[in-house]
């Protein structure tokens, strides 16, 4: 070996040995340099396809009195179809933050799955609905869990899905280098907390701790004898976290049996729908885990394909649900005044109606990709030290793909994300 | 004469040296052990394919309940799978749910203790679709005999949550 080559090799070896203790689990040499603005982010997808015309433009009155500041009674012709809800809060969430009135879902099919995928990955996608197909690009959960420093368990990242179909698959992607090991816990509680699910996963055999330890030892023996050609897949949760999650599921059943979910959001009888229940379950996740990143969706407004008046009523219910979620955050020690809430639809809805007419004489609307179906809003609320308060931005500013970079920026792992992976930018106009 | 005496001295020295060398050598002893008549498999168990969710719950139900899973039950289990992000957790809860049912086909503890070898063989055949090798059989029988707190459901739970049970 030549002297110069020897010195080069020896130098590299010494440098490697010296640096090894500082290499993070993510593979980065240094910790993320970004600063955390808040400890928690909750992103509520006001989904199902909602038009700006009915929300921020208030064409039929202010259907979002808890979110957006504005007077204006509901149009008299549909008033009879509106459910009686608890009075709106004295101050709308706009008071505690910034509203991007002309936000855009700028590209891709205006389908629910595409809209959800875009909002959760920060990438427009052309992929058509494909049941149980995971996103092609990393989700915000994986970006958070891989690049946040220190690394956190999946108990800190939650996807609370209103329904089944393709949506549960949004908790992690197929993207190389990411995947289940960096994914979020997902719960579609409307499908999990009911008598059918209880009959197959409730009423379980209870083993004592020594019995569980013995079973684990026996299982370890079996596993040592076993080899498979398929590589061990990464786990979403650690063994201890799995135990905690099982207890959480059991606690949901216990609450359901004791009637605690009969009126969880204090709406009164006959008001609850899937959206309101999903928010109620998101609040259960907040109570139990205080996650640093939680994404929850609503979808009830999709009834607009056939019933415009019920769509307006469901917008009001979603408005109430989001306000309840905000109040829950502010009532939760550890999250109060340290959480940013982001609210945005996944896409809009057509300007022109379809042929269906509801019992109040209103025409229904689909979402097939016209300009109106790309017009959405975005509300960002949080501590006054972080979020600009009571700001209404009426110019065309911000896109769906900016939400993930904004979450990364707020939680301080933005600079650790490989450059070029996210096309969007943080919505800095909303922040101090 | 002188040469003759020298030869005698040399021969004597060689003999003494030979005795000394042979005295330093350790006496070798050959031991013969009786090898028991045990069947030893050449390698670990290899089952290359992971069961799908549908396969897993269908087989699990049939294995524990002794009958095919009814369609409504299968639908409820698959829905539960889809409604929570960690399959392992739902699998664990389904197993414990089935183990807790009155109609689950689980031997009693006295039945297990009456003939541990037969119990272990039957458990392997039923859940892992193979016979245990002698080492495995010895291990499980020993566990049953030495630990009086072990019940069949604990052993079943261990096997049903093992990596091998998830594969075929």
mmCIF file of C-alpha atoms in Angstrom, chain A residues 132 164 168 186-188 191-192 196 198-205 207 211-212 214-215 217-219 221-223 225-230 235-237 242 245-246 249, chain B residues 44-48 73 76-77 79 82-86 88-89 92-94 96-97 100-101 124 135-136 139-140 143 147 150 153-154 157-159 161-164 167:
data_model
loop_
_atom_site.group_PDB
_atom_site.id
_atom_site.type_symbol
_atom_site.label_atom_id
_atom_site.label_comp_id
_atom_site.label_asym_id
_atom_site.label_seq_id
_atom_site.Cartn_x
_atom_site.Cartn_y
_atom_site.Cartn_z
ATOM 1 C CA UNK A 132 -55.648 -0.851 0.037
ATOM 2 C CA UNK A 164 -62.640 2.085 5.826
ATOM 3 C CA UNK A 168 -56.837 3.191 6.585
ATOM 4 C CA UNK A 186 -54.509 4.154 12.642
ATOM 5 C CA UNK A 187 -57.957 3.724 14.057
ATOM 6 C CA UNK A 188 -61.245 3.707 12.177
ATOM 7 C CA UNK A 191 -65.879 0.335 12.543
ATOM 8 C CA UNK A 192 -64.020 -0.846 15.624
ATOM 9 C CA UNK A 196 -69.808 -6.629 15.705
ATOM 10 C CA UNK A 198 -66.536 -6.519 20.035
ATOM 11 C CA UNK A 199 -67.842 -10.008 19.312
ATOM 12 C CA UNK A 200 -64.524 -10.942 17.691
ATOM 13 C CA UNK A 201 -61.896 -8.851 19.508
ATOM 14 C CA UNK A 202 -63.597 -7.981 22.799
ATOM 15 C CA UNK A 203 -64.273 -10.292 25.729
ATOM 16 C CA UNK A 204 -60.757 -11.640 25.516
ATOM 17 C CA UNK A 205 -58.968 -14.241 27.626
ATOM 18 C CA UNK A 207 -53.708 -13.846 31.200
ATOM 19 C CA UNK A 211 -48.638 -16.386 32.321
ATOM 20 C CA UNK A 212 -47.842 -13.870 29.581
ATOM 21 C CA UNK A 214 -44.319 -17.868 30.215
ATOM 22 C CA UNK A 215 -46.156 -17.730 26.900
ATOM 23 C CA UNK A 217 -40.729 -17.702 26.592
ATOM 24 C CA UNK A 218 -42.461 -20.615 24.867
ATOM 25 C CA UNK A 219 -43.052 -18.491 21.779
ATOM 26 C CA UNK A 221 -38.437 -21.132 21.751
ATOM 27 C CA UNK A 222 -40.689 -21.784 18.764
ATOM 28 C CA UNK A 223 -39.423 -18.741 16.923
ATOM 29 C CA UNK A 225 -36.703 -23.125 15.592
ATOM 30 C CA UNK A 226 -38.357 -21.318 12.725
ATOM 31 C CA UNK A 227 -36.876 -19.801 9.631
ATOM 32 C CA UNK A 228 -38.776 -18.197 6.831
ATOM 33 C CA UNK A 229 -37.653 -17.100 3.433
ATOM 34 C CA UNK A 230 -39.651 -13.901 3.775
ATOM 35 C CA UNK A 235 -43.186 -3.669 13.379
ATOM 36 C CA UNK A 236 -45.355 -0.606 13.797
ATOM 37 C CA UNK A 237 -45.327 -0.719 17.582
ATOM 38 C CA UNK A 242 -48.840 -3.001 21.829
ATOM 39 C CA UNK A 245 -52.853 -0.120 22.692
ATOM 40 C CA UNK A 246 -54.774 -3.266 23.613
ATOM 41 C CA UNK A 249 -59.087 -0.613 22.703
ATOM 42 C CA UNK B 44 -34.855 -25.475 11.147
ATOM 43 C CA UNK B 45 -38.439 -25.443 9.979
ATOM 44 C CA UNK B 46 -38.919 -23.513 6.780
ATOM 45 C CA UNK B 47 -42.323 -22.240 5.736
ATOM 46 C CA UNK B 48 -41.787 -19.601 3.102
ATOM 47 C CA UNK B 73 -67.856 -14.043 11.585
ATOM 48 C CA UNK B 76 -66.464 -9.124 11.355
ATOM 49 C CA UNK B 77 -62.869 -10.257 11.848
ATOM 50 C CA UNK B 79 -63.424 -5.489 9.398
ATOM 51 C CA UNK B 82 -59.020 -3.032 8.645
ATOM 52 C CA UNK B 83 -60.172 -0.735 11.408
ATOM 53 C CA UNK B 84 -56.901 -0.720 13.320
ATOM 54 C CA UNK B 85 -53.456 -0.022 11.960
ATOM 55 C CA UNK B 86 -51.476 -2.724 13.740
ATOM 56 C CA UNK B 88 -50.487 -7.892 15.359
ATOM 57 C CA UNK B 89 -52.689 -6.279 17.948
ATOM 58 C CA UNK B 92 -53.700 -11.086 19.433
ATOM 59 C CA UNK B 93 -57.172 -9.908 20.426
ATOM 60 C CA UNK B 94 -58.860 -12.367 18.034
ATOM 61 C CA UNK B 96 -57.648 -14.322 23.009
ATOM 62 C CA UNK B 97 -61.281 -13.882 22.100
ATOM 63 C CA UNK B 100 -62.102 -17.383 25.850
ATOM 64 C CA UNK B 101 -65.081 -18.960 24.103
ATOM 65 C CA UNK B 124 -47.931 -29.452 16.823
ATOM 66 C CA UNK B 135 -35.700 -31.808 20.911
ATOM 67 C CA UNK B 136 -38.886 -29.808 20.614
ATOM 68 C CA UNK B 139 -38.593 -29.172 25.661
ATOM 69 C CA UNK B 140 -42.388 -28.836 25.744
ATOM 70 C CA UNK B 143 -42.075 -27.396 30.517
ATOM 71 C CA UNK B 147 -44.243 -25.944 35.648
ATOM 72 C CA UNK B 150 -49.051 -24.153 32.854
ATOM 73 C CA UNK B 153 -54.553 -22.243 26.816
ATOM 74 C CA UNK B 154 -51.178 -20.685 27.668
ATOM 75 C CA UNK B 157 -51.564 -18.888 22.989
ATOM 76 C CA UNK B 158 -47.782 -19.234 22.636
ATOM 77 C CA UNK B 159 -48.071 -21.370 19.516
ATOM 78 C CA UNK B 161 -48.805 -16.075 18.299
ATOM 79 C CA UNK B 162 -45.577 -17.621 17.013
ATOM 80 C CA UNK B 163 -43.917 -16.685 13.740
ATOM 81 C CA UNK B 164 -44.313 -20.230 12.434
ATOM 82 C CA UNK B 167 -46.564 -18.970 7.818
#
